[in-house]
Coordinates of C-alpha atoms in Angstrom, one line a residue:
M3 CA 12.9 60.5 -8.2
K4 CA 12.1 59.8 -11.9
T5 CA 13.8 55.7 -13.4
I6 CA 16.0 56.3 -16.0
A7 CA 15.7 53.7 -18.6
S8 CA 18.5 51.8 -19.0
A9 CA 19.7 50.0 -22.4
L10 CA 20.5 46.2 -20.3
A11 CA 16.0 46.7 -19.0
L12 CA 15.1 48.0 -22.5
A13 CA 17.3 45.0 -24.6
A14 CA 15.6 42.4 -21.5
S15 CA 12.1 44.2 -21.5
L16 CA 11.7 44.2 -25.8
A17 CA 13.1 40.5 -26.2
A18 CA 9.9 39.8 -23.3
S19 CA 7.7 41.7 -24.4
P20 CA 7.7 42.6 -28.5
A21 CA 3.8 42.3 -28.0
L22 CA 3.7 45.8 -26.0
A23 CA 6.1 47.5 -27.9
E24 CA 4.9 46.2 -31.3
D25 CA 1.6 45.0 -31.4
M26 CA -0.9 47.8 -29.4
A27 CA -4.0 49.2 -30.5
P28 CA -2.9 53.4 -31.0
P29 CA -5.7 55.8 -30.0
A30 CA -7.3 57.3 -33.1
T31 CA -9.5 60.3 -31.5
P32 CA -8.3 63.1 -29.2
A33 CA -10.6 61.8 -26.2
E34 CA -8.8 58.4 -26.8
V35 CA -5.6 59.7 -26.3
T36 CA -6.9 61.3 -22.9
Q37 CA -8.2 58.0 -21.7
W38 CA -4.3 55.9 -22.8
V39 CA -2.7 58.7 -20.6
K40 CA -4.6 58.3 -17.0
S41 CA -3.7 55.1 -17.4
A42 CA -0.6 54.4 -18.7
D43 CA 0.2 57.1 -15.8
A44 CA -1.7 55.5 -13.2
A45 CA 0.0 52.4 -14.1
Y46 CA 3.1 53.3 -14.6
A47 CA 2.2 55.3 -10.6
E48 CA 1.9 51.9 -9.4
Q49 CA 5.0 50.7 -10.5
T50 CA 7.1 53.2 -9.2
V51 CA 6.5 52.4 -6.5
A52 CA 6.8 48.9 -6.2
Q53 CA 10.5 49.4 -8.0
G54 CA 11.1 51.6 -4.9
H55 CA 10.6 49.5 -2.3
A56 CA 12.7 46.8 -4.0
D57 CA 15.1 49.4 -4.4
W58 CA 14.7 49.8 -1.3
V59 CA 15.6 47.1 0.3
Y60 CA 18.3 46.2 -2.3
Q61 CA 20.2 49.6 -1.0
T62 CA 19.8 49.0 2.2
Y63 CA 20.2 44.9 2.1
I64 CA 22.1 44.4 -0.2
N65 CA 23.0 40.6 -1.2
D66 CA 21.6 38.3 -4.2
D67 CA 18.3 38.1 -3.4
S68 CA 17.5 41.9 -2.9
E69 CA 19.7 42.4 -6.1
F70 CA 17.1 40.1 -8.5
V71 CA 15.0 41.6 -6.9
S72 CA 15.3 45.0 -8.1
A73 CA 16.5 44.1 -11.5
Q74 CA 12.9 42.4 -11.9
A75 CA 11.1 45.0 -10.5
G76 CA 13.9 47.7 -13.0
A77 CA 12.7 46.1 -15.8
T78 CA 9.2 46.4 -15.5
T79 CA 9.2 49.6 -15.3
T80 CA 11.1 49.7 -18.5
K81 CA 9.0 47.0 -20.2
M82 CA 6.8 50.2 -19.4
Q83 CA 8.7 52.9 -20.2
V84 CA 9.2 51.4 -23.7
A85 CA 5.8 50.3 -24.6
N86 CA 4.3 53.9 -22.8
A87 CA 6.4 56.1 -25.3
L88 CA 6.6 54.1 -29.3
A89 CA 2.0 53.9 -27.6
A90 CA 3.1 58.2 -27.0
A91 CA 4.7 58.9 -29.7
R92 CA 1.6 57.0 -32.5
A93 CA -0.7 59.1 -30.1
A94 CA 1.5 62.3 -31.0
G95 CA 0.1 61.6 -35.5
V96 CA -3.0 62.4 -33.7
A97 CA -4.4 65.5 -35.5
G98 CA -6.6 67.9 -33.2
L99 CA -4.6 67.4 -29.4
D100 CA -4.5 70.4 -26.8
K101 CA -1.5 71.5 -25.8
D102 CA -1.3 69.6 -22.5
T103 CA -1.8 66.3 -23.8
Q104 CA 1.0 67.4 -26.2
R105 CA 3.3 68.1 -23.6
Q106 CA 2.6 64.7 -21.5
L107 CA 3.4 62.4 -25.1
T108 CA 6.4 64.5 -25.2
M109 CA 7.0 63.6 -21.5
F110 CA 6.2 60.1 -22.1
R111 CA 8.6 59.5 -25.1
T112 CA 11.5 61.2 -23.4
Q113 CA 11.9 59.2 -20.1
I114 CA 14.0 56.5 -22.1
T115 CA 17.6 58.7 -22.8
S116 CA 19.3 55.3 -24.8
P117 CA 16.6 54.7 -27.2
A118 CA 17.0 51.0 -29.8
S119 CA 14.8 50.8 -32.5
T120 CA 12.0 48.4 -32.9
K121 CA 14.6 46.2 -35.1
P122 CA 14.8 42.6 -33.9
G123 CA 18.4 42.7 -32.0
A124 CA 18.8 46.4 -31.7
A125 CA 18.0 47.0 -28.5
E126 CA 19.8 43.6 -27.7
E127 CA 23.2 46.0 -29.4
V128 CA 22.5 49.2 -27.9
A129 CA 22.3 47.5 -24.3
R130 CA 25.1 44.5 -25.0
R131 CA 27.3 47.3 -25.8
T132 CA 26.6 49.7 -23.4
A133 CA 27.8 47.1 -21.2
S134 CA 30.6 47.1 -22.7
M135 CA 31.3 50.9 -22.3
Q136 CA 30.3 50.8 -18.8
G137 CA 32.5 47.4 -18.1
V138 CA 35.6 49.2 -19.8
Y139 CA 35.7 52.1 -17.3
G140 CA 34.7 50.2 -13.8
K141 CA 37.5 47.9 -13.7
G142 CA 39.7 51.1 -16.1
K143 CA 43.0 52.1 -14.2
G144 CA 45.8 54.6 -15.3
T145 CA 49.3 54.3 -13.5
L146 CA 51.1 56.6 -10.9
K147 CA 55.1 55.8 -10.6
G148 CA 54.7 53.0 -13.9
Q149 CA 52.3 51.0 -11.7
P150 CA 48.8 50.1 -12.0
I151 CA 45.7 52.6 -10.5
N152 CA 42.1 52.0 -9.8
G153 CA 39.6 54.3 -11.0
S154 CA 38.7 55.9 -7.5
D155 CA 42.4 56.2 -6.2
I156 CA 43.2 57.7 -9.3
E157 CA 40.7 60.5 -9.6
A158 CA 41.7 60.8 -5.4
A159 CA 45.5 61.4 -6.8
M160 CA 44.5 63.6 -8.9
G161 CA 43.4 66.1 -6.2
T162 CA 46.2 66.5 -4.1
N163 CA 49.2 64.6 -5.8
R164 CA 51.5 68.5 -6.9
N165 CA 54.5 66.1 -8.7
P166 CA 53.4 67.7 -12.6
D167 CA 54.7 64.9 -14.3
E168 CA 53.0 62.0 -12.0
L169 CA 50.0 64.2 -13.1
K170 CA 50.5 64.0 -16.5
E171 CA 51.0 60.2 -16.0
M172 CA 47.6 60.1 -14.6
W173 CA 45.7 61.9 -16.9
A174 CA 47.6 60.4 -20.4
S175 CA 47.4 56.7 -18.6
W176 CA 43.5 57.4 -17.5
H177 CA 42.6 58.7 -21.3
D178 CA 44.8 56.3 -23.1
N179 CA 43.6 53.4 -21.3
V180 CA 39.5 53.6 -20.6
G181 CA 38.8 56.9 -23.2
K182 CA 39.7 54.4 -26.1
P183 CA 38.9 51.2 -26.3
M184 CA 35.4 52.0 -26.6
K185 CA 34.9 54.9 -28.9
A186 CA 33.5 51.3 -31.8
D187 CA 31.3 50.7 -28.9
Y188 CA 30.1 54.5 -29.2
E189 CA 29.6 55.0 -32.2
R190 CA 27.9 52.0 -33.5
T191 CA 26.3 53.0 -30.1
A192 CA 24.7 56.4 -30.5
A193 CA 23.9 55.2 -34.0
L194 CA 21.3 53.0 -32.5
M195 CA 20.2 55.8 -30.6
N196 CA 19.5 58.1 -33.2
E197 CA 17.4 55.1 -34.9
G198 CA 15.4 54.3 -31.7
A199 CA 15.0 58.3 -31.2
R200 CA 13.6 58.7 -34.9
E201 CA 11.2 56.0 -34.5
L202 CA 10.0 58.6 -31.0
G203 CA 9.6 61.1 -33.3
F204 CA 13.1 62.2 -33.1
A205 CA 15.3 63.9 -35.7
D206 CA 18.1 62.2 -33.3
A207 CA 19.0 61.3 -29.7
G208 CA 20.6 64.6 -29.0
A209 CA 17.0 66.7 -30.5
L210 CA 15.0 64.1 -27.5
W211 CA 16.6 64.5 -25.2
R212 CA 16.6 68.7 -25.7
S213 CA 13.0 68.0 -26.4
N214 CA 12.0 67.2 -22.0
Y215 CA 12.7 71.3 -21.0
D216 CA 9.3 72.9 -23.0
M217 CA 10.9 74.0 -25.6
D218 CA 12.5 73.5 -29.8
P219 CA 15.1 72.2 -28.8
D220 CA 17.1 74.3 -30.9
A221 CA 15.8 77.1 -28.6
F222 CA 17.0 75.6 -25.6
A223 CA 20.7 75.1 -27.0
A224 CA 20.2 79.0 -27.6
L225 CA 19.1 79.2 -24.2
T226 CA 22.1 77.6 -22.5
D227 CA 24.7 79.7 -24.6
K228 CA 22.7 82.2 -23.8
I229 CA 23.3 81.7 -19.6
W230 CA 26.9 80.6 -20.8
G231 CA 27.3 84.4 -21.6
E232 CA 26.2 85.7 -18.8
V233 CA 28.9 84.1 -16.5
R234 CA 31.4 83.7 -18.6
P235 CA 33.2 86.7 -18.0
L236 CA 33.5 86.0 -14.3
Y237 CA 34.8 82.7 -15.4
D238 CA 37.4 84.4 -17.6
Q239 CA 38.9 86.0 -14.6
L240 CA 38.7 83.0 -12.2
H241 CA 40.5 81.3 -15.0
C242 CA 43.1 84.0 -15.6
Y243 CA 43.6 84.0 -11.3
T244 CA 44.8 80.5 -10.9
R245 CA 46.3 79.9 -14.5
T246 CA 48.9 83.1 -13.0
K247 CA 49.4 81.1 -9.6
L248 CA 49.7 77.5 -11.4
N249 CA 53.0 79.9 -13.5
E250 CA 53.6 80.6 -10.1
K251 CA 53.5 77.3 -8.2
Y252 CA 55.3 75.2 -11.8
G253 CA 56.6 77.7 -14.2
D254 CA 56.7 78.6 -17.2
A255 CA 57.5 74.9 -18.0
V256 CA 55.1 73.4 -17.1
Q257 CA 52.8 76.4 -16.9
A258 CA 53.1 79.4 -19.1
K259 CA 51.6 82.7 -18.2
T260 CA 49.3 83.3 -21.3
G261 CA 47.3 80.7 -22.9
P262 CA 44.8 77.4 -21.6
I263 CA 45.9 76.2 -18.6
R264 CA 47.2 71.8 -18.8
A265 CA 44.4 70.0 -18.0
D266 CA 46.3 68.2 -15.4
L267 CA 46.8 70.7 -12.9
L268 CA 43.5 70.9 -11.9
G269 CA 42.8 68.8 -9.6
N270 CA 40.1 67.2 -11.1
M271 CA 40.7 64.2 -14.0
W272 CA 38.8 66.3 -16.2
A273 CA 39.2 69.8 -15.1
Q274 CA 35.5 69.9 -14.0
E275 CA 36.2 71.2 -10.2
W276 CA 39.7 73.1 -9.0
G277 CA 38.5 72.7 -5.5
N278 CA 41.7 70.7 -4.3
I279 CA 43.5 73.0 -5.7
Y280 CA 42.3 75.7 -3.6
D281 CA 45.8 75.4 -1.6
I282 CA 47.8 76.7 -4.6
V283 CA 45.2 79.8 -5.1
A284 CA 44.1 81.0 -1.4
P285 CA 45.0 84.5 -1.3
P286 CA 47.3 85.2 2.1
G287 CA 44.9 84.7 5.3
A288 CA 41.6 84.3 3.4
G289 CA 41.6 80.7 3.4
D290 CA 41.4 79.9 7.5
I291 CA 37.4 81.7 8.5
G292 CA 37.8 81.0 12.2
Y293 CA 35.8 78.4 12.3
D294 CA 34.8 74.6 11.7
T295 CA 31.1 73.5 11.2
G296 CA 32.4 70.1 12.4
E297 CA 33.9 70.6 15.1
L298 CA 31.1 72.9 16.3
L299 CA 28.5 70.5 15.9
T300 CA 31.1 68.1 18.2
A301 CA 30.5 70.6 20.9
K302 CA 26.9 71.1 20.4
G303 CA 26.5 67.1 21.1
Y304 CA 25.1 67.3 17.8
D305 CA 24.8 62.6 16.9
P306 CA 23.1 62.2 12.7
I307 CA 19.5 62.2 14.7
K308 CA 19.7 65.8 15.6
M309 CA 22.0 66.8 12.2
V310 CA 18.7 65.6 10.9
K311 CA 16.3 67.5 12.4
A312 CA 18.1 70.6 12.3
G313 CA 18.1 70.1 8.4
E314 CA 14.4 69.6 9.0
G315 CA 14.3 72.6 11.4
F316 CA 15.0 74.7 8.4
Y317 CA 12.8 74.2 6.1
T318 CA 10.1 74.5 9.2
S319 CA 11.2 77.7 9.8
L320 CA 10.2 78.3 6.6
G321 CA 6.6 77.3 6.8
F322 CA 6.6 74.0 5.7
P323 CA 5.4 70.5 8.0
A324 CA 7.2 68.6 9.7
L325 CA 8.4 65.1 8.3
P326 CA 6.1 63.2 8.4
E327 CA 6.8 59.7 11.3
T328 CA 8.1 57.2 9.2
F329 CA 11.1 59.2 7.9
W330 CA 12.2 58.9 11.2
Q331 CA 11.1 55.3 11.0
R332 CA 12.5 53.4 7.7
S333 CA 15.6 56.2 7.4
L334 CA 18.9 54.9 7.3
F335 CA 20.6 57.6 9.0
V336 CA 23.9 55.2 10.3
K337 CA 25.7 52.6 8.4
P338 CA 24.8 49.6 9.5
A339 CA 27.0 47.5 11.4
D340 CA 25.3 43.8 9.7
R341 CA 24.9 44.8 6.6
E342 CA 26.5 46.7 3.5
V343 CA 24.7 49.0 2.1
I344 CA 25.4 51.7 -1.0
C345 CA 26.2 54.4 1.7
H346 CA 25.7 57.5 -2.0
A347 CA 23.2 59.5 -0.2
S348 CA 19.2 60.1 -1.3
A349 CA 16.2 61.0 -1.2
W350 CA 13.2 59.0 -1.8
D351 CA 9.6 59.4 -1.9
V352 CA 8.7 55.3 -2.3
D353 CA 4.9 55.8 -2.2
N354 CA 4.6 58.9 -4.2
K355 CA 3.2 60.4 -0.9
D356 CA 4.5 60.8 1.5
D357 CA 6.6 57.7 2.5
L358 CA 9.6 60.0 2.5
R359 CA 13.1 58.8 3.0
I360 CA 17.1 59.7 3.3
K361 CA 19.4 57.3 2.7
M362 CA 23.1 58.2 4.1
C363 CA 26.1 57.3 6.4
I364 CA 26.0 59.9 8.4
K365 CA 29.1 61.6 9.8
V366 CA 29.4 64.4 12.3
N367 CA 30.9 67.1 10.3
A368 CA 30.0 70.0 8.3
D369 CA 30.0 68.3 4.6
D370 CA 27.3 65.9 6.1
F371 CA 26.1 69.0 7.2
T372 CA 25.6 70.0 3.5
T373 CA 24.3 67.2 2.4
I374 CA 21.3 66.4 4.6
H375 CA 20.1 70.3 3.4
H376 CA 20.7 69.0 0.4
E377 CA 19.1 65.7 0.5
L378 CA 16.1 67.3 2.9
G379 CA 15.4 69.9 -0.4
H380 CA 14.5 66.5 -2.5
N381 CA 11.9 65.3 0.3
F382 CA 10.3 68.3 0.6
Y383 CA 10.1 69.3 -3.2
Q384 CA 8.4 65.3 -2.8
R385 CA 6.4 66.2 -1.0
A386 CA 4.5 69.9 -2.2
Y387 CA 4.1 67.7 -5.5
N388 CA 2.2 65.0 -4.0
Q389 CA -0.9 66.5 -4.8
Q390 CA 0.1 66.6 -8.9
P391 CA -3.5 64.4 -10.2
L392 CA -0.5 62.5 -13.1
R393 CA 2.7 60.6 -11.8
I394 CA 4.6 62.1 -14.8
Y395 CA 3.6 64.9 -13.3
Q396 CA 5.9 64.3 -10.1
E397 CA 9.1 65.5 -10.3
G398 CA 11.0 69.1 -10.9
A399 CA 9.9 71.7 -13.6
N400 CA 12.4 70.5 -15.3
D401 CA 15.8 68.0 -14.5
G402 CA 18.2 70.6 -13.3
F403 CA 15.3 71.7 -10.9
H404 CA 15.7 69.3 -8.5
E405 CA 19.2 69.4 -7.8
A406 CA 19.3 72.9 -7.9
I407 CA 16.7 73.4 -4.6
G408 CA 19.3 70.9 -2.5
D409 CA 21.9 73.0 -3.8
T410 CA 20.0 76.3 -2.5
M411 CA 19.5 74.6 0.4
A412 CA 22.9 74.3 1.3
L413 CA 24.1 77.5 -0.3
S414 CA 21.9 79.3 2.8
I415 CA 24.8 77.4 5.3
T416 CA 26.5 81.4 6.1
P417 CA 27.1 82.1 9.3
E418 CA 24.5 84.0 10.0
Y419 CA 21.9 80.7 9.8
L420 CA 24.8 79.1 12.1
V421 CA 23.6 81.9 14.4
Q422 CA 20.7 81.6 14.5
I423 CA 20.5 78.1 14.5
G424 CA 22.9 78.2 18.4
L425 CA 26.4 76.7 15.8
L426 CA 27.9 79.5 16.0
E427 CA 28.4 83.0 18.5
R428 CA 27.7 86.1 17.1
S429 CA 30.9 87.0 17.9
Q430 CA 33.2 84.0 16.1
V431 CA 30.9 85.5 12.2
P432 CA 33.6 85.4 11.0
P433 CA 35.2 90.0 9.4
A434 CA 34.4 90.9 6.3
S435 CA 37.9 90.3 5.7
K436 CA 37.6 87.0 5.6
D437 CA 34.8 86.6 1.9
T438 CA 37.4 87.2 -0.8
G439 CA 38.8 83.2 0.4
L440 CA 34.9 82.4 1.5
L441 CA 34.3 83.2 -2.6
L442 CA 37.2 82.0 -3.7
R443 CA 36.9 78.5 -2.9
Q444 CA 33.2 78.5 -3.8
A445 CA 34.0 79.6 -7.0
M446 CA 36.9 77.2 -7.7
D447 CA 34.3 74.3 -8.1
K448 CA 30.7 76.3 -8.4
V449 CA 31.9 78.5 -11.3
A450 CA 35.2 76.5 -12.6
F451 CA 32.2 74.1 -13.4
L452 CA 29.9 76.1 -16.2
P453 CA 32.0 75.0 -19.1
F454 CA 32.6 71.8 -18.4
G455 CA 28.7 70.8 -17.4
L456 CA 28.2 72.6 -21.3
L457 CA 30.1 70.7 -22.8
I458 CA 29.8 67.7 -22.2
D459 CA 26.2 67.8 -23.8
K460 CA 27.6 70.2 -26.3
W461 CA 29.9 67.3 -28.1
R462 CA 27.8 63.9 -27.7
W463 CA 25.1 66.8 -29.4
G464 CA 27.2 67.1 -32.4
V465 CA 28.1 63.4 -32.3
F466 CA 23.9 62.3 -32.2
S467 CA 24.0 65.7 -35.0
G468 CA 26.4 64.8 -37.4
K469 CA 28.3 67.3 -37.3
I470 CA 30.9 65.7 -35.4
Q471 CA 32.2 62.3 -38.0
P472 CA 34.0 59.5 -35.5
A473 CA 37.1 60.6 -37.3
D474 CA 36.3 63.9 -35.4
Y475 CA 35.8 62.5 -32.2
N476 CA 38.3 63.7 -30.1
T477 CA 39.4 66.5 -32.3
A478 CA 36.2 67.4 -32.0
W479 CA 36.0 66.7 -27.7
V480 CA 39.9 68.3 -27.7
D481 CA 39.2 71.7 -29.7
L482 CA 36.1 71.9 -27.4
K483 CA 38.1 72.2 -24.3
R484 CA 40.0 74.3 -25.2
Q485 CA 37.2 76.7 -26.4
Y486 CA 34.8 76.9 -23.5
Q487 CA 36.9 76.1 -20.7
G488 CA 40.6 77.1 -22.1
I489 CA 42.7 72.9 -21.1
V490 CA 44.5 71.7 -23.2
P491 CA 45.7 68.5 -22.7
P492 CA 49.1 67.4 -20.9
V493 CA 50.5 65.8 -24.0
D494 CA 49.1 65.5 -27.9
R495 CA 46.4 63.2 -28.3
P496 CA 46.6 60.2 -31.1
A497 CA 43.5 60.6 -34.3
D498 CA 43.3 57.6 -33.0
A499 CA 42.4 58.6 -29.1
F500 CA 38.5 59.3 -27.3
D501 CA 38.8 61.0 -24.6
P502 CA 35.3 61.6 -24.2
G503 CA 35.0 58.0 -22.7
A504 CA 37.3 58.9 -20.1
K505 CA 34.2 60.7 -18.4
Y506 CA 31.8 58.0 -16.9
H507 CA 28.7 60.1 -17.8
I508 CA 29.5 59.2 -21.9
P509 CA 29.6 55.3 -21.6
A510 CA 26.4 55.5 -19.1
N511 CA 25.3 57.6 -21.6
V512 CA 23.6 59.5 -18.8
P513 CA 22.3 63.2 -20.4
Y514 CA 24.3 65.9 -19.0
T515 CA 23.0 69.9 -18.9
R516 CA 20.6 68.8 -16.0
Y517 CA 24.3 69.4 -13.7
F518 CA 25.0 73.3 -15.5
L519 CA 21.4 74.4 -15.4
A520 CA 21.1 73.3 -11.3
R521 CA 24.5 75.1 -11.1
V522 CA 22.8 78.3 -12.6
L523 CA 19.6 78.1 -11.3
Q524 CA 20.6 77.7 -8.0
F525 CA 21.9 81.1 -7.2
Q526 CA 18.3 82.6 -8.6
F527 CA 16.9 80.1 -6.0
F528 CA 19.1 82.0 -3.7
E529 CA 18.0 85.3 -4.5
A530 CA 15.1 85.7 -5.3
A531 CA 14.6 83.9 -1.5
C532 CA 16.6 86.7 -0.4
K533 CA 14.7 89.1 -2.0
I534 CA 12.0 87.8 -0.8
A535 CA 13.2 87.8 2.9
G536 CA 14.0 91.5 2.8
W537 CA 18.2 90.6 3.2
K538 CA 20.2 94.2 2.9
G539 CA 23.4 92.5 3.4
P540 CA 26.1 91.3 0.6
L541 CA 23.7 88.4 -1.2
H542 CA 27.1 85.2 -0.3
R543 CA 26.0 86.2 3.6
C544 CA 22.2 85.7 3.2
S545 CA 20.1 83.5 5.2
F546 CA 15.9 83.2 5.1
Y547 CA 16.3 81.6 7.9
G548 CA 12.3 81.3 9.9
N549 CA 10.7 83.0 6.7
K550 CA 7.3 82.0 6.1
A551 CA 6.8 84.5 3.1
V552 CA 10.1 82.6 1.6
G553 CA 8.3 79.2 2.6
A554 CA 5.0 80.4 0.5
K555 CA 6.6 81.3 -1.9
L556 CA 8.9 78.4 -2.8
N557 CA 6.0 76.0 -1.8
A558 CA 3.8 77.9 -4.6
M559 CA 6.8 76.8 -7.4
L560 CA 7.4 73.4 -5.4
A561 CA 3.8 72.1 -5.5
M562 CA 3.8 72.6 -9.2
G563 CA 6.1 69.6 -9.9
A564 CA 6.2 69.1 -13.7
S565 CA 2.8 70.0 -14.4
K566 CA 3.0 73.6 -16.0
P567 CA 5.8 75.0 -18.6
W568 CA 9.4 74.9 -15.9
P569 CA 9.0 78.5 -17.5
D570 CA 5.8 79.0 -14.7
A571 CA 7.5 77.3 -12.6
L572 CA 10.2 80.0 -12.1
Q573 CA 8.3 83.3 -12.1
A574 CA 5.9 81.6 -9.0
F575 CA 9.8 82.1 -7.2
T576 CA 11.2 83.8 -9.0
G577 CA 9.3 86.7 -10.6
S578 CA 11.4 86.0 -14.2
R579 CA 10.3 84.2 -16.4
E580 CA 14.0 83.4 -17.7
M581 CA 17.1 81.0 -16.2
S582 CA 19.6 83.2 -16.0
G583 CA 23.1 83.4 -14.9
K584 CA 22.8 86.7 -13.6
S585 CA 21.7 86.3 -10.0
M586 CA 25.6 83.6 -9.9
V587 CA 27.5 86.8 -11.3
R588 CA 25.4 88.9 -8.7
Y589 CA 26.6 86.5 -5.9
F590 CA 30.5 86.2 -6.7
A591 CA 29.9 90.2 -7.8
P592 CA 32.5 91.0 -4.9
L593 CA 35.3 88.2 -5.9
T594 CA 35.1 89.8 -9.9
K595 CA 36.1 92.3 -8.3
W596 CA 39.5 91.9 -6.2
L597 CA 40.4 88.7 -9.3
Q598 CA 40.3 91.8 -12.0
T599 CA 42.3 93.7 -9.3
Q600 CA 44.6 90.5 -9.2
N601 CA 44.6 90.2 -12.9
K602 CA 45.4 93.8 -14.2
G603 CA 48.5 94.3 -15.7
R604 CA 47.3 90.8 -17.5
T605 CA 47.0 88.9 -20.3
C606 CA 43.4 87.1 -19.6
G607 CA 42.1 84.4 -21.9
W608 CA 43.4 82.0 -24.1

């Protein structure tokens, strides 16, 4: 997976090695540029292996020494990325470059997501201010019943609490205590990032981020708007139905029958996913599907290894080779009893070849069974593109593809699939009458997320371009939340508030559009697989387990990695060169019809 350059490491690398950043003689001819690309890529590939080993040791043996080794490796990688980005920016001006070489140079320039200029002290200032913002976020607390409550606890409480006054208190206190203190740091950091982006040849930092999609930056922004336009009618119906249910539960004084939804009532601090309030919106009798995957796993004697074997079996049934023996020897499957590890699930390709691993603290339950299928999707993608000649090509076709592949496989855990692998009896398959509940539960997360996934970077693109001025930061944020999500804060927001800072990815400078793309692409991939498999039933019940034709087409896309523009990769599997929300719309078509019936006679929209 791509290593993202951190601002702290960026500062350290520029301070330690100004010669790498400023004094390197730039290539002057197309032939020299080609040679530079090969040389820089080879060195980068070697360094990613060293960093992979260091990071693995740190995350599976957490102590001061392993942290030091991992940090040193990260700083070395970033030092290399900074030097490569600056050299690539100079090389991009060489006349006569072919399209492939120009694209390779862009890939080197866009590896850094928090650029800083080469002016003395600029990188250090970006690092210092970013660290300060992340510190505010990490240490941040809201209140519940007047008592302090930390970030992870307040997030959990927002999902389970049904007292509107307490929800309002948690929402307001978190946004006030965490967001507001970092506004000045964010304003200055954005200005410094713009200076760095311009040195790399981009109009601003937002244009740098959007240049990683093989399109003109403005054309890419227009594409995201087009996709949103395709899925918005589905979102509008979900919003209308959810608002009605919230009104029925809380009354007009808390949630009106019309207009936007109060942000704190949706079971999530940022109203980005609504699945936590499924109990409020569930149709009578539709929530119980008749089986629990975790109970099925336990009844069949599954342990963590057997769960991973089942996940591997999904991919080998499509014709992919089995995972190497080293996968089973080197992966972390359960939390060790004798040491601390980072349990957050992740997939690794340590040597850029076949040293595939997953890192999980697996429990025998439905969520981890799904996560295993997702993480192994990364592993099989990593191995599929390991023959690409350049390390910069050994990535997803764009940053939405890798997550989308894993999510596609998670969508594939349908009742039919569970029957095929012997976990569920045919007689236990839920009847069609249960489909509404199944689809609504999915939509409360996957559909509800879409406008949020889009507006995070819409706001930042406006900040970076200057269309959103510092005095208007919060007003613009609130306006975008209302425009796209149809939600409003539960309390009036003062002019000096900084609500964007209450979402981790803002102070951390992590681009967010990838998550919007992944939500859309997973349904495109899933529908394509089901068509290749000749599935005839409802799309949401499709299983393509065991279909070698699907595997062959899928591998053709995966093996391309990032060697070609993403439309080429998309076409290899789906037959289309357009990212589109239409597959998602078709997947949820039965739910849309049901929602329209439920919403009949109501005033939808906001």
